Coordinates of C-alpha atoms and ligand atoms in Angstrom, one line a residue:
M1 CA 151.5 97.8 268.9
N2 CA 148.7 99.8 267.9
K3 CA 149.2 103.2 266.3
I4 CA 147.6 105.6 269.1
I5 CA 144.9 107.5 267.0
Y6 CA 144.3 110.9 269.0
N7 CA 140.6 111.6 268.8
F8 CA 141.0 115.0 270.4
A9 CA 138.3 117.4 269.9
N10 CA 138.1 119.9 267.5
R11 CA 137.5 123.2 268.6
N12 CA 141.6 122.3 269.2
N13 CA 141.9 122.7 265.1
N14 CA 141.2 126.5 265.9
L15 CA 143.8 127.2 268.1
G16 CA 146.1 130.1 266.3
T17 CA 149.5 131.3 267.9
E18 CA 151.9 134.1 268.6
T19 CA 154.8 134.2 266.1
A20 CA 156.3 136.5 268.4
F21 CA 157.4 133.5 270.2
T22 CA 158.7 131.5 267.1
V23 CA 160.8 134.0 265.7
L24 CA 162.1 134.1 269.2
A25 CA 163.0 130.4 269.3
K26 CA 164.3 130.8 265.8
A27 CA 166.6 134.0 266.8
N28 CA 167.8 132.1 269.8
K29 CA 168.9 129.9 267.9
L30 CA 170.6 131.4 265.6
A31 CA 171.8 133.0 268.2
A32 CA 173.7 130.4 269.7
E33 CA 175.3 129.3 266.5
G34 CA 177.1 132.3 266.9
K35 CA 175.2 135.0 264.8
S36 CA 175.3 138.7 266.0
I37 CA 171.6 139.0 266.4
I38 CA 169.2 142.1 267.2
N39 CA 166.0 140.9 269.0
L40 CA 163.3 143.6 267.8
G41 CA 160.4 140.7 268.1
I42 CA 159.2 140.5 271.4
G43 CA 157.1 142.5 273.3
Q44 CA 158.8 142.8 276.6
P45 CA 160.4 145.1 277.9
D46 CA 164.0 145.3 278.3
F47 CA 164.5 146.3 281.6
P48 CA 164.8 144.7 284.9
T49 CA 162.1 143.9 287.2
P50 CA 162.7 147.2 289.5
E51 CA 165.0 146.5 292.7
H52 CA 162.3 147.1 295.1
I53 CA 159.6 144.7 293.5
V54 CA 161.9 142.1 293.9
E55 CA 163.0 142.5 297.0
A56 CA 159.2 142.5 297.8
G57 CA 159.0 139.1 296.1
I58 CA 161.6 137.4 298.0
K59 CA 160.8 138.9 301.2
A60 CA 157.1 137.3 301.0
L61 CA 158.7 133.9 300.3
R62 CA 161.5 134.4 303.5
D63 CA 157.8 135.3 305.4
G64 CA 156.1 132.2 304.9
H65 CA 154.2 132.9 301.7
H66 CA 154.0 129.1 300.2
G67 CA 150.8 128.7 300.0
Y68 CA 147.5 128.5 297.8
T69 CA 145.9 132.1 298.2
Q70 CA 142.4 133.2 297.5
S71 CA 141.5 132.3 293.8
T72 CA 140.5 135.7 293.3
G73 CA 144.3 137.3 294.5
I74 CA 145.3 137.9 297.9
P75 CA 142.3 141.1 299.4
K76 CA 145.5 143.4 300.1
L77 CA 146.4 143.2 296.4
R78 CA 142.9 143.7 295.4
E79 CA 142.5 146.8 297.4
A80 CA 145.8 148.1 295.8
V81 CA 144.5 147.5 292.9
S82 CA 141.2 149.6 293.3
E83 CA 143.2 152.4 295.0
D84 CA 145.5 152.5 291.9
I85 CA 142.6 152.8 289.3
F86 CA 141.3 155.3 291.5
K87 CA 144.8 157.3 291.7
R88 CA 145.0 157.5 288.0
H89 CA 141.7 157.8 286.8
N90 CA 139.6 159.0 289.5
Q91 CA 137.1 155.9 289.2
N92 CA 135.8 153.9 291.5
V93 CA 135.9 149.9 291.1
S94 CA 135.7 147.3 294.2
P95 CA 138.2 145.1 294.8
E96 CA 134.9 142.8 294.6
N97 CA 135.2 142.9 290.9
I98 CA 139.1 142.4 290.2
L99 CA 140.4 139.3 289.5
I100 CA 144.0 138.5 290.1
V101 CA 145.4 136.4 287.3
P102 CA 148.0 134.6 286.1
G103 CA 149.2 137.5 283.2
G104 CA 146.8 139.7 281.1
K105 CA 146.6 137.2 278.5
V106 CA 144.1 134.6 280.7
I107 CA 141.1 137.5 280.8
I108 CA 141.6 137.3 277.1
F109 CA 140.6 133.3 277.3
F110 CA 138.2 134.0 280.0
A111 CA 136.4 136.6 277.9
A112 CA 135.7 134.3 275.2
M113 CA 134.9 131.7 277.2
L114 CA 132.7 133.5 278.6
M115 CA 130.8 135.5 275.8
G116 CA 132.0 132.6 273.1
E117 CA 130.0 129.8 271.3
K118 CA 128.5 129.0 268.2
N119 CA 126.1 131.2 266.8
K120 CA 127.4 134.4 268.5
E121 CA 129.7 136.5 267.1
I122 CA 133.0 138.4 268.2
L123 CA 134.3 141.5 267.2
Y124 CA 138.1 142.4 267.4
P125 CA 141.3 144.5 266.0
N126 CA 143.0 143.8 263.2
P127 CA 145.6 144.0 262.6
G128 CA 145.9 142.8 267.0
F129 CA 147.1 140.8 269.6
P130 CA 146.6 137.6 267.8
I131 CA 145.5 135.8 270.7
Y132 CA 142.3 137.2 270.8
E133 CA 141.2 135.9 267.1
S134 CA 142.4 132.3 268.4
A135 CA 140.9 132.6 271.9
I136 CA 137.6 133.0 270.2
N137 CA 137.5 130.7 267.5
Y138 CA 138.6 128.2 270.5
S139 CA 135.0 129.5 271.8
G140 CA 133.2 128.2 268.8
A141 CA 132.2 131.6 268.1
K142 CA 132.6 133.7 264.6
A143 CA 135.8 136.0 264.9
V144 CA 134.5 139.0 263.1
P145 CA 137.3 141.4 262.5
Y146 CA 137.2 145.2 261.9
E147 CA 140.3 146.9 260.3
L148 CA 142.6 149.4 261.9
S149 CA 143.9 151.2 259.1
E150 CA 147.3 153.0 258.6
K151 CA 144.8 156.2 256.9
K152 CA 143.5 156.2 260.3
G153 CA 145.9 156.3 262.5
F154 CA 145.9 152.8 263.2
S155 CA 143.0 154.2 265.6
F156 CA 139.3 152.8 264.5
S157 CA 135.7 154.5 264.3
A158 CA 132.9 154.1 267.1
E159 CA 130.8 154.1 264.3
D160 CA 132.7 151.3 262.1
I161 CA 132.3 148.6 265.3
L162 CA 128.6 149.8 266.3
N163 CA 127.6 149.0 262.8
K164 CA 129.0 145.0 262.8
I165 CA 127.2 144.8 265.7
N166 CA 124.6 142.3 264.8
D167 CA 121.9 140.2 267.3
K168 CA 124.9 137.2 267.1
T169 CA 126.8 139.9 268.7
S170 CA 128.1 139.3 272.7
L171 CA 131.4 140.6 273.0
I172 CA 133.7 143.6 271.5
I173 CA 137.4 143.5 272.1
I174 CA 139.5 147.1 271.7
N175 CA 142.9 147.4 272.5
S176 CA 144.1 151.0 272.8
P177 CA 147.5 151.8 273.6
A178 CA 147.9 148.9 270.6
N179 CA 149.9 145.9 269.6
P180 CA 151.3 145.9 267.1
T181 CA 150.6 149.2 265.5
G182 CA 151.1 151.5 268.3
G183 CA 147.9 153.3 267.9
V184 CA 146.4 155.2 270.5
V185 CA 142.3 155.6 270.2
P186 CA 141.3 159.1 271.2
K187 CA 138.6 159.8 273.3
I188 CA 136.0 161.1 271.4
E189 CA 135.5 157.6 269.6
L190 CA 135.4 155.7 272.3
E191 CA 133.2 157.8 274.0
K192 CA 131.0 157.8 270.6
L193 CA 131.4 153.7 271.8
A194 CA 130.4 153.9 274.9
K195 CA 127.3 155.4 274.0
G196 CA 126.4 153.3 271.1
L197 CA 126.8 150.5 273.4
E198 CA 123.3 151.8 276.1
K199 CA 121.7 150.3 272.9
H200 CA 123.3 146.6 272.7
P201 CA 122.8 146.1 276.5
N202 CA 123.2 142.2 275.5
V203 CA 127.0 143.3 273.8
I204 CA 129.9 142.7 276.5
L205 CA 132.7 145.4 275.9
M206 CA 136.5 144.1 277.2
S207 CA 139.3 146.8 276.8
D208 CA 142.6 145.8 276.8
E209 CA 144.6 148.0 278.3
I210 CA 147.9 146.2 279.1
Y211 CA 149.7 148.8 278.0
D212 CA 148.1 152.1 279.0
Q213 CA 150.9 153.5 281.0
F214 CA 153.1 153.8 277.9
C215 CA 151.6 156.4 276.0
F216 CA 153.9 159.4 274.7
G217 CA 152.1 160.7 271.6
S218 CA 149.3 163.6 270.9
T219 CA 146.7 161.3 271.8
P220 CA 146.5 160.4 275.6
F221 CA 145.4 157.5 277.2
T222 CA 141.6 156.9 278.2
S223 CA 140.5 154.1 280.0
M224 CA 136.6 152.8 279.6
L225 CA 136.5 153.3 283.2
S226 CA 136.3 157.2 282.3
F227 CA 132.2 155.8 281.0
P228 CA 130.2 154.3 284.0
N229 CA 127.1 154.6 281.4
I230 CA 128.8 151.0 280.1
R231 CA 130.5 149.6 283.8
D232 CA 128.0 146.8 283.9
Q233 CA 128.7 145.6 280.4
L234 CA 132.5 146.2 280.7
I235 CA 135.1 143.7 281.3
I236 CA 139.0 145.6 282.0
L237 CA 142.3 143.9 281.0
N238 CA 145.2 145.3 282.5
G239 CA 148.8 143.6 284.5
W240 CA 151.6 144.4 285.4
S241 CA 153.6 142.8 282.7
K242 CA 154.3 145.6 280.9
T243 CA 154.4 148.7 283.5
Y244 CA 156.7 147.0 285.8
A245 CA 158.8 144.8 283.5
M246 CA 157.4 141.8 285.0
T247 CA 156.6 139.5 281.7
G248 CA 157.7 136.0 283.4
W249 CA 156.3 136.8 287.2
R250 CA 152.9 136.2 285.3
L251 CA 150.3 138.7 286.9
G252 CA 147.0 140.1 285.7
Y253 CA 143.9 141.3 286.4
G254 CA 140.7 141.7 285.3
I255 CA 137.6 143.4 286.2
F256 CA 134.9 142.2 285.8
P257 CA 130.9 142.9 286.3
T258 CA 129.3 141.0 289.3
K259 CA 127.6 138.2 287.0
L260 CA 130.3 137.5 285.1
Y261 CA 132.0 138.3 287.8
E262 CA 131.3 134.8 289.9
I263 CA 131.9 132.9 286.4
A264 CA 135.3 134.4 286.0
E265 CA 136.0 133.3 289.7
K266 CA 135.2 129.6 288.7
L267 CA 137.0 129.4 285.8
A268 CA 139.9 130.8 287.6
V269 CA 139.3 127.8 290.1
N270 CA 139.1 125.3 288.0
I271 CA 142.1 126.2 286.2
H272 CA 144.7 127.9 288.1
S273 CA 143.5 128.0 291.6
C274 CA 145.4 131.5 292.1
V275 CA 148.0 133.2 291.2
N276 CA 151.6 132.7 292.7
A277 CA 151.5 133.9 296.0
S278 CA 155.2 135.9 296.4
A279 CA 153.9 137.3 293.3
Q280 CA 151.3 138.9 294.3
Y281 CA 153.4 140.1 297.0
A282 CA 155.6 142.1 295.1
A283 CA 152.3 143.2 292.6
I284 CA 151.0 144.8 296.0
E285 CA 155.0 146.7 296.1
A286 CA 154.7 147.5 292.3
L287 CA 151.2 149.6 293.0
Q288 CA 152.5 151.3 296.4
G289 CA 156.2 151.7 295.9
P290 CA 157.6 154.5 293.7
Q291 CA 157.0 155.1 290.2
E292 CA 159.7 156.6 288.8
C293 CA 160.5 153.2 287.1
V294 CA 157.9 153.5 284.7
V295 CA 157.6 156.8 283.8
E296 CA 161.6 156.4 282.9
M297 CA 160.4 153.5 280.8
N298 CA 157.7 155.2 279.5
N299 CA 160.6 158.2 278.4
A300 CA 162.8 155.8 277.1
F301 CA 160.2 154.0 274.7
K302 CA 159.5 157.6 273.7
K303 CA 162.7 158.4 272.5
R304 CA 163.8 154.6 271.1
A305 CA 160.2 154.5 269.0
Y306 CA 160.4 158.1 267.9
Y307 CA 164.2 157.4 266.9
M308 CA 162.9 154.2 264.9
Y309 CA 160.1 155.3 263.4
K310 CA 162.1 158.8 261.8
S311 CA 165.0 156.6 260.7
L312 CA 162.7 154.3 259.0
N313 CA 161.2 156.6 256.9
D314 CA 164.7 157.6 255.5
I315 CA 165.0 154.0 254.6
D316 CA 163.4 153.3 250.7
G317 CA 160.8 150.7 251.3
F318 CA 159.5 151.7 254.3
N319 CA 156.6 154.2 255.5
C320 CA 156.2 154.2 259.6
Q321 CA 153.6 156.3 261.3
E322 CA 154.6 158.0 264.1
P323 CA 153.7 155.7 266.9
N324 CA 151.8 156.8 270.0
G325 CA 152.0 154.6 272.4
A326 CA 153.1 150.6 273.4
F327 CA 156.6 150.2 272.4
Y328 CA 156.1 148.9 268.4
C329 CA 156.7 150.6 264.9
F330 CA 154.8 149.2 262.2
P331 CA 155.7 150.2 259.0
N332 CA 154.2 149.8 255.9
I333 CA 156.7 147.6 253.3
K334 CA 154.1 147.9 250.6
V335 CA 156.1 149.5 248.2
T336 CA 159.0 146.6 248.6
N337 CA 156.4 144.3 247.0
K338 CA 157.3 141.3 249.1
S339 CA 155.1 140.0 251.9
S340 CA 155.5 140.6 255.5
T341 CA 156.4 137.1 255.8
I342 CA 158.8 137.3 253.0
I343 CA 160.7 140.5 255.0
Q344 CA 160.2 139.3 258.4
N345 CA 162.5 136.1 257.3
E346 CA 164.8 138.3 254.7
L347 CA 165.6 140.4 258.2
L348 CA 166.0 137.5 260.2
D349 CA 168.0 134.9 258.1
N350 CA 170.1 137.7 256.3
L351 CA 170.7 140.6 258.6
G352 CA 169.9 139.6 262.2
I353 CA 167.7 141.3 262.6
A354 CA 163.8 139.3 264.7
T355 CA 160.9 141.8 263.6
V356 CA 157.5 140.2 263.2
A357 CA 155.2 139.3 260.1
G358 CA 152.3 142.0 259.9
T359 CA 150.1 139.2 259.2
S360 CA 150.7 137.6 262.3
F361 CA 148.1 139.9 263.7
G362 CA 145.7 139.1 261.2
K363 CA 144.9 139.4 257.4
Y364 CA 145.0 143.5 257.7
G365 CA 148.3 143.4 258.4
E366 CA 149.6 142.1 255.1
G367 CA 152.5 144.5 254.0
F368 CA 153.5 145.5 257.6
I369 CA 155.8 144.7 260.2
R370 CA 156.1 144.9 263.7
L371 CA 159.3 146.3 265.1
S372 CA 160.0 146.3 269.0
C373 CA 161.3 149.3 270.8
A374 CA 162.2 147.5 273.6
N375 CA 165.6 146.7 273.2
S376 CA 168.7 149.8 273.8
S377 CA 168.9 152.0 271.7
E378 CA 172.4 151.1 270.8
A379 CA 171.0 147.6 269.3
I380 CA 168.0 149.7 267.4
Q381 CA 170.4 151.9 266.0
E382 CA 172.4 148.9 264.8
A383 CA 169.5 147.2 263.6
I384 CA 168.8 150.4 261.6
E385 CA 172.4 150.5 260.1
R386 CA 172.5 147.1 259.1
I387 CA 168.6 147.6 257.5
K388 CA 170.0 151.1 255.6
A389 CA 172.7 149.0 254.3
V390 CA 170.6 146.3 252.4
Y391 CA 167.5 148.3 251.3
Ligands
PLP401 N1 147.4 142.3 276.0 C1 148.0 142.5 274.5 C2 147.8 143.5 273.9 C3 149.7 142.3 274.6 O1 150.5 142.2 273.6 C4 149.7 141.2 275.5 C5 151.1 140.8 275.5 O2 151.9 140.6 274.5 C6 148.9 140.5 276.2 C7 147.8 141.8 276.3 C8 149.2 139.5 277.5 O3 150.1 139.9 278.8 P1 150.8 139.3 279.8 O4 151.9 139.1 279.4 O5 150.4 139.7 281.0 O6 149.9 138.1 279.4

């Protein structure tokens, strides 16, 4: 038989991945072999989806919502998102500009496909969510990192970003509260960025606000929707995965300026047709039902994140900044003189603690590891005890 030659398109060689999923697979394998594993690797709430939301999803199925929906999302859900934005940010966004998609991640890919191609440049945070760099590379554009440094509390200065804009820049990606650092960008920097972008009407900004409701430090969350001057240049990424513990439902949304919306809608029709119908009904209930569940999760993440960062600072080799939001601690481990990957492997193989090496989030993540607070206080405490006993 002839040997098959898979002559696939070259751009596929540019795809990256999310190490968190690789670590999860390894951690699950070790657990299945009987090892005691504490999972501080994966970025999803450890809480179940609140009962009233689950019930709304089940009811939708029982009510016969089995078919395709509008590719943009059911109108009631787009209206519910618009109302939620008005309630939380006092900003008007037309449902016509809201696209419901299967997970916030889809918006990253859409933004990269919309704005990226050969001879274009896209700016993205580093360390940052690894899918930014992967999607940019896949689009053919040049991925240009801007560093989120520990010295600046893992925030950025608008000036740094604006100085990196050139004739080729088509898109800038920002993320606050941030994965993996837990950093939150102060309003003043965001305002400066919005002001500066007025001079670059050919540049689009994508603001990933998926952790917006998990913000518990001294710097409050500011949505880029607060700056109407750049609304026509702005793509917003948000969704239900983190806020309502709904990662597996695959639900997210994007807000696009009208011109880009028309193309994003076509991408949706070409790729996924529409989002699972019952999940969309559950999403309406999530936005319109009681919000105590969100407050409770935020409080739990705050308590755990503070415990984690303070305890890590008592251990030789770990220096951790106070996290401001999301649900991660990102300690500096440079004094161990070991690479992030070595520490990640030591923690998993020797101590049964799943974490993610900082380098999984880009080159500026070397010397750091990410620990997720999305596990019980008891599990976090046990992990700290195990680390303390060895380092
Ligand atoms: N953006 C950031 C910064 C994330 O951390 C994640 C998930 O980990 C996403 C987007 C994707 O979220 P979703 O699960 O809704 O696709």
